[in-house]
XYZ file of C-alpha atoms in Angstrom:
402
model
C 3.128 15.411 23.420
C 2.980 11.646 24.034
C -0.547 11.960 25.407
C -1.580 13.966 22.345
C -0.247 11.216 20.071
C -2.192 8.616 22.048
C -5.329 10.738 21.724
C -4.967 10.902 17.945
C -4.441 7.128 17.794
C -7.528 6.569 19.948
C -9.561 8.681 17.539
C -8.147 6.643 14.633
C -9.170 3.473 16.491
C -12.678 4.895 16.821
C -12.820 5.525 13.071
C -11.548 1.968 12.511
C -14.331 0.632 14.741
C -16.988 2.646 12.939
C -15.819 1.545 9.479
C -15.643 -2.068 10.695
C -19.229 -1.745 11.914
C -20.473 -0.015 8.771
C -18.688 -2.021 6.082
C -18.022 -5.272 7.973
C -21.630 -6.142 7.196
C -20.646 -6.404 3.513
C -18.515 -9.486 4.168
C -21.086 -11.304 6.293
C -24.291 -10.706 4.303
C -24.557 -14.376 3.225
C -24.393 -15.540 6.865
C -26.824 -12.835 7.994
C -29.239 -13.807 5.231
C -29.083 -17.469 6.257
C -29.299 -16.946 10.024
C -32.111 -14.389 9.923
C -33.986 -16.153 7.126
C -34.173 -13.203 4.746
C -33.310 -12.802 1.050
C -29.879 -11.451 -0.002
C -31.497 -8.254 -1.288
C -33.238 -7.726 2.082
C -29.953 -8.360 3.877
C -28.351 -5.791 1.560
C -30.542 -3.128 3.141
C -28.492 -3.540 6.323
C -25.771 -1.788 4.312
C -28.047 0.458 2.260
C -30.208 1.707 5.140
C -27.099 2.642 7.123
C -25.869 4.763 4.238
C -29.298 6.269 3.562
C -29.661 7.491 7.147
C -26.233 9.145 6.976
C -27.195 10.754 3.673
C -30.387 12.249 5.073
C -29.239 13.201 8.572
C -25.522 14.044 8.244
C -25.496 17.871 8.197
C -28.378 18.125 10.689
C -27.006 15.790 13.368
C -23.596 17.421 13.096
C -25.223 20.830 13.588
C -27.278 19.623 16.571
C -24.121 18.355 18.264
C -22.117 21.489 17.547
C -22.753 23.078 20.960
C -21.867 20.021 23.083
C -18.487 19.261 24.676
C -16.427 17.428 22.021
C -15.349 14.691 24.446
C -18.949 13.890 25.383
C -19.988 13.768 21.726
C -17.161 11.388 20.822
C -17.781 9.111 23.803
C -21.551 8.960 23.265
C -21.196 8.237 19.543
C -18.682 5.406 19.934
C -20.701 3.910 22.816
C -23.711 3.644 20.489
C -21.588 1.688 18.004
C -20.385 -0.681 20.733
C -23.942 -1.358 21.931
C -25.225 -1.806 18.379
C -22.624 -4.482 17.640
C -23.661 -6.302 20.799
C -27.272 -6.226 19.599
C -26.222 -7.682 16.202
C -24.504 -10.525 18.036
C -27.518 -11.306 20.228
C -30.572 -10.774 18.018
C -32.250 -13.296 15.750
C -34.745 -10.769 14.354
C -34.087 -8.937 11.090
C -36.196 -5.949 12.181
C -34.146 -5.516 15.361
C -30.859 -5.658 13.467
C -32.153 -3.166 10.904
C -33.229 -0.773 13.673
C -29.782 -0.938 15.216
C -28.233 -0.174 11.845
C -30.298 3.021 11.696
C -29.443 4.250 15.215
C -25.619 4.290 14.924
C -25.873 5.728 11.418
C -27.217 8.914 13.033
C -23.964 9.222 15.001
C -21.581 8.246 12.174
C -21.106 11.699 10.552
C -20.965 13.362 13.966
C -18.069 11.181 15.124
C -16.144 11.684 11.888
C -16.557 15.457 11.853
C -15.706 15.897 15.545
C -12.798 13.418 15.514
C -11.094 15.195 12.608
C -11.627 18.633 14.151
C -10.428 17.420 17.567
C -7.260 15.901 16.130
C -6.414 19.179 14.390
C -7.177 21.186 17.533
C -4.954 19.102 19.831
C -1.709 19.599 17.888
C 0.278 22.617 16.670
C -1.023 24.137 13.437
C 1.874 22.757 11.409
C 0.992 19.197 12.515
C -2.764 19.444 11.912
C -2.678 17.773 8.497
C -0.637 14.874 9.807
C -3.016 14.392 12.757
C -6.152 14.395 10.631
C -4.501 12.065 8.120
C -3.749 9.635 10.951
C -7.363 9.712 12.103
C -8.636 9.276 8.555
C -6.215 6.367 8.165
C -8.641 4.392 10.308
C -10.866 4.174 7.205
C -8.380 2.357 4.989
C -7.159 0.147 7.841
C -10.792 -0.707 8.526
C -11.221 -1.812 4.908
C -7.865 -3.638 4.950
C -8.261 -5.536 8.215
C -11.536 -4.811 10.027
C -13.847 -5.896 7.198
C -11.977 -9.109 6.246
C -11.447 -10.104 9.890
C -15.179 -9.706 10.482
C -15.806 -11.963 7.483
C -13.234 -14.514 8.678
C -14.757 -14.745 12.161
C -18.247 -15.185 10.709
C -17.045 -17.995 8.451
C -14.747 -19.875 10.858
C -16.123 -19.147 14.338
C -19.645 -17.736 14.270
C -21.615 -14.751 13.032
C -22.013 -13.578 16.624
C -18.226 -13.603 17.184
C -17.787 -11.286 14.195
C -20.106 -8.746 15.792
C -18.562 -9.188 19.253
C -15.234 -8.245 17.635
C -16.797 -4.984 16.443
C -18.247 -4.346 19.892
C -14.837 -4.894 21.519
C -13.008 -2.499 19.180
C -15.569 0.248 19.793
C -15.519 -0.411 23.542
C -11.726 -0.020 23.639
C -12.053 3.236 21.690
C -14.724 4.401 24.167
C -12.415 3.754 27.136
C -9.558 5.454 25.296
C -11.671 8.555 24.666
C -12.620 8.763 28.341
C -8.972 8.354 29.333
C -7.053 10.416 26.776
C -9.372 13.025 25.231
C -9.495 16.171 27.416
C -12.784 17.995 28.060
C -13.392 20.315 25.105
C -16.395 22.587 25.706
C -17.625 24.641 22.762
C -17.706 28.383 23.255
C -19.998 29.138 20.337
C -22.491 26.961 18.497
C -21.505 26.345 14.896
C -24.082 27.382 12.294
C -24.228 26.394 8.639
C -26.775 29.090 7.787
C -24.302 31.448 6.110
C -22.844 28.576 4.089
C -26.075 27.457 2.432
C -25.353 29.762 -0.489
C -23.218 27.045 -2.097
C -26.447 25.144 -2.785
C -27.756 28.016 -4.911
C -25.162 27.228 -7.590
C -26.298 24.879 -10.341
C -22.698 23.720 -10.835
C -22.638 22.463 -7.235
C -25.667 20.262 -7.885
C -23.974 18.750 -10.931
C -20.916 18.044 -8.779
C -23.110 16.496 -6.081
C -24.850 14.354 -8.715
C -21.501 13.076 -9.976
C -20.414 12.193 -6.414
C -23.657 10.276 -5.821
C -23.206 8.395 -9.101
C -19.543 7.575 -8.427
C -20.409 6.037 -5.056
C -23.377 4.212 -6.577
C -20.970 2.795 -9.178
C -18.598 1.684 -6.440
C -21.083 0.097 -4.068
C -23.597 -1.422 -6.473
C -20.879 -4.046 -6.969
C -18.703 -3.854 -3.829
C -21.807 -4.010 -1.619
C -22.250 -7.609 -2.821
C -18.551 -8.527 -2.873
C -19.065 -11.819 -1.014
C -22.043 -12.838 -3.149
C -20.206 -12.088 -6.389
C -17.141 -14.131 -5.452
C -19.247 -16.908 -3.978
C -21.851 -17.276 -6.723
C -19.865 -16.268 -9.813
C -16.287 -17.324 -8.982
C -17.371 -20.124 -6.590
C -14.942 -19.108 -3.844
C -15.553 -20.495 -0.358
C -15.684 -18.361 2.772
C -11.944 -18.635 3.409
C -11.127 -17.310 -0.047
C -13.708 -14.529 0.256
C -12.102 -13.413 3.536
C -8.660 -13.481 1.930
C -9.920 -11.474 -1.037
C -11.511 -8.900 1.272
C -8.191 -8.469 3.064
C -6.247 -8.242 -0.210
C -8.802 -5.722 -1.469
C -8.385 -3.606 1.659
C -4.588 -3.738 1.715
C -4.345 -2.672 -1.932
C -6.731 0.191 -1.097
C -4.122 1.637 1.280
C -1.594 1.889 -1.542
C -4.236 3.008 -4.045
C -5.070 6.007 -1.870
C -1.488 7.258 -2.137
C -1.487 6.757 -5.902
C -4.721 8.683 -6.446
C -3.573 11.380 -4.018
C -0.469 11.912 -6.150
C -2.530 11.982 -9.343
C -4.879 14.593 -7.863
C -1.946 16.806 -6.908
C -0.674 16.644 -10.477
C -3.994 17.310 -12.199
C -7.329 17.233 -10.391
C -9.543 17.549 -13.475
C -7.893 14.754 -15.443
C -7.976 12.441 -12.438
C -11.667 13.149 -11.802
C -12.521 12.470 -15.464
C -10.388 9.315 -15.520
C -11.941 7.796 -12.396
C -15.357 6.695 -13.778
C -13.600 5.489 -16.931
C -11.377 3.265 -14.780
C -14.462 1.999 -12.912
C -16.121 1.139 -16.211
C -13.065 -0.805 -17.405
C -12.803 -2.679 -14.106
C -16.440 -3.784 -14.216
C -16.107 -4.999 -17.800
C -13.068 -6.984 -16.604
C -15.034 -8.434 -13.654
C -17.855 -9.568 -15.918
C -15.591 -11.480 -18.274
C -13.154 -13.010 -15.744
C -15.687 -13.482 -12.933
C -16.168 -17.238 -13.545
C -12.380 -17.822 -13.829
C -10.777 -18.409 -10.426
C -7.139 -17.332 -10.922
C -7.836 -14.350 -13.223
C -10.482 -13.186 -10.729
C -7.933 -13.229 -7.898
C -5.798 -10.823 -9.933
C -8.854 -8.791 -10.955
C -9.739 -8.248 -7.279
C -6.380 -6.501 -6.811
C -7.060 -4.190 -9.758
C -10.595 -3.618 -8.463
C -9.304 -2.656 -5.000
C -6.738 -0.235 -6.422
C -9.397 1.582 -8.468
C -12.066 1.425 -5.735
C -9.679 3.122 -3.296
C -9.682 6.330 -5.332
C -13.415 6.963 -5.108
C -13.268 8.592 -1.672
C -10.380 10.999 -2.196
C -11.297 11.811 -5.816
C -14.915 12.626 -4.953
C -13.992 14.610 -1.852
C -11.468 16.708 -3.800
C -13.968 17.219 -6.631
C -16.750 18.449 -4.337
C -14.322 20.492 -2.251
C -13.388 22.422 -5.408
C -16.909 23.849 -5.613
C -17.248 24.385 -1.848
C -13.905 26.086 -1.264
C -15.628 29.086 0.331
C -17.615 26.866 2.717
C -15.355 23.877 3.457
C -17.111 22.648 6.605
C -20.515 22.626 4.989
C -18.943 21.077 1.905
C -17.601 18.211 4.031
C -21.038 17.577 5.484
C -22.490 17.524 1.970
C -19.816 15.057 0.898
C -20.592 12.718 3.807
C -24.320 12.877 3.136
C -24.347 12.537 -0.640
C -21.615 9.910 -0.825
C -23.711 7.782 1.496
C -26.784 8.495 -0.613
C -24.793 7.035 -3.495
C -23.964 3.967 -1.393
C -27.645 3.521 -0.557
C -28.741 3.861 -4.192
C -25.968 1.580 -5.366
C -26.702 -1.210 -2.897
C -30.447 -0.981 -3.607
C -29.982 -1.223 -7.366
C -27.318 -3.891 -6.965
C -29.651 -5.976 -4.791
C -32.427 -5.692 -7.376
C -30.099 -6.633 -10.259
C -28.770 -9.631 -8.352
C -32.262 -10.837 -7.440
C -33.607 -10.429 -10.968
C -30.633 -11.309 -13.163
C -27.985 -12.969 -11.005
C -24.773 -11.889 -9.281
C -22.670 -11.772 -12.454
C -24.806 -8.931 -13.854
C -23.812 -6.689 -10.932
C -20.846 -5.632 -13.062
C -23.197 -3.992 -15.579
C -25.019 -2.116 -12.806
C -21.685 -0.611 -11.724
C -20.767 0.132 -15.343
C -24.059 1.951 -15.909
C -23.535 4.189 -12.879
C -19.945 4.884 -13.983
C -21.140 6.067 -17.400
C -23.774 8.282 -15.741
C -21.089 9.760 -13.439
C -18.882 10.529 -16.432
C -21.781 12.352 -18.125
C -22.429 14.432 -14.972
C -18.725 15.335 -14.727
C -18.655 16.315 -18.410
C -21.696 18.577 -17.947
C -20.082 20.190 -14.908
C -16.851 20.861 -16.811
C -18.931 22.233 -19.676
C -20.135 24.979 -17.323
C -16.499 25.860 -16.581
C -15.727 26.128 -20.285
C -18.826 28.231 -20.908
C -17.876 30.525 -18.051
C -14.329 30.839 -19.349
C -15.620 31.942 -22.776
C -17.840 34.586 -21.196
C -15.177 35.910 -18.810
C -12.404 37.978 -20.402
C -8.893 36.827 -19.678
C -6.574 38.976 -17.601
C -5.478 42.077 -19.469
C -8.129 41.721 -22.180
C -10.225 44.811 -22.799
C -13.992 44.556 -22.724
C -15.755 46.560 -25.433
C -19.169 47.998 -24.838
C -21.707 48.068 -27.686
C -20.883 51.703 -28.367
C -17.127 51.253 -28.305
C -16.274 51.537 -32.006
C -12.654 51.895 -33.056
C -10.975 52.189 -36.410
């Protein structure tokens, strides 16, 4: 039992390392831009391209890996992340760094899918939820500590040290996987063919559109967190690192809050989320230049931002209840498409109009997400009107009664 617990923690460490690699770039974009001699919008593609590759390749790479021993898949994926971080630390070429953002992005959805399934498989059925929650906890801890620590190292030691930190975390996870994860050969290759029917439903595409727009709303602003606080609020690197950590810590608590709200009423929580995003971005625009109010606004921002993942996943899962595995792959892909779109639009807005206007980019995506959610719910209402309630008789055209 103790070894099983260690295995689950190792998988959580791997998720932490992957999130630190993926999102740690957000906190060091100014240093990357300066050291590689590229514009902030070009540097932003180091975040956007990563997400775009996941969006395009997620279901396919997961399917290709479905027949390989789970231990080998996990070890290979985390090794790629360790090597990629080492390349970030050593290269002085933007093109090389961009290439090594693309390569690990191919392995990102594979590691997540296999790690969650492995955690559930290693424990008794009644403990599966707890095990997968522990593994998924690596995401919020990555935001809370991995991302700000990466930013701190880049500001106070060197940009290379920030990436060496990421390499070390992933290397430790790699060794842990070799040591604690047992061989797990797959008896039968998993196929998504029978699950593709969910994509024939128009309502699913509206749900997918709303997920893309929610993540675009989140990351069109968060993707340039350091630039916003530096250029608009005039915070130095130390303050930016502190704000990143505060943002991440509040996300941990925000996840629990939104989880409770979803259990009470999923629909109301889903509708409320883009409205909350809109209000937060209006707040950021007006208090952005004010140091102390912005410190408080970052806490509110982090609390709301934290809900995007669990709210969107629950929302999409509602329409993919009969194909949950394929639904998860769609969530991974399209949420990252939203990140890619958001960071691209955010980079353009910042280059053309300045960092303060990023708030309006996020607000625009939030309004679009709310419209998509409203249209999707409209289909539910239309269906409810056409479907008789339980116990109600259906009259045919010839059924005439006095």
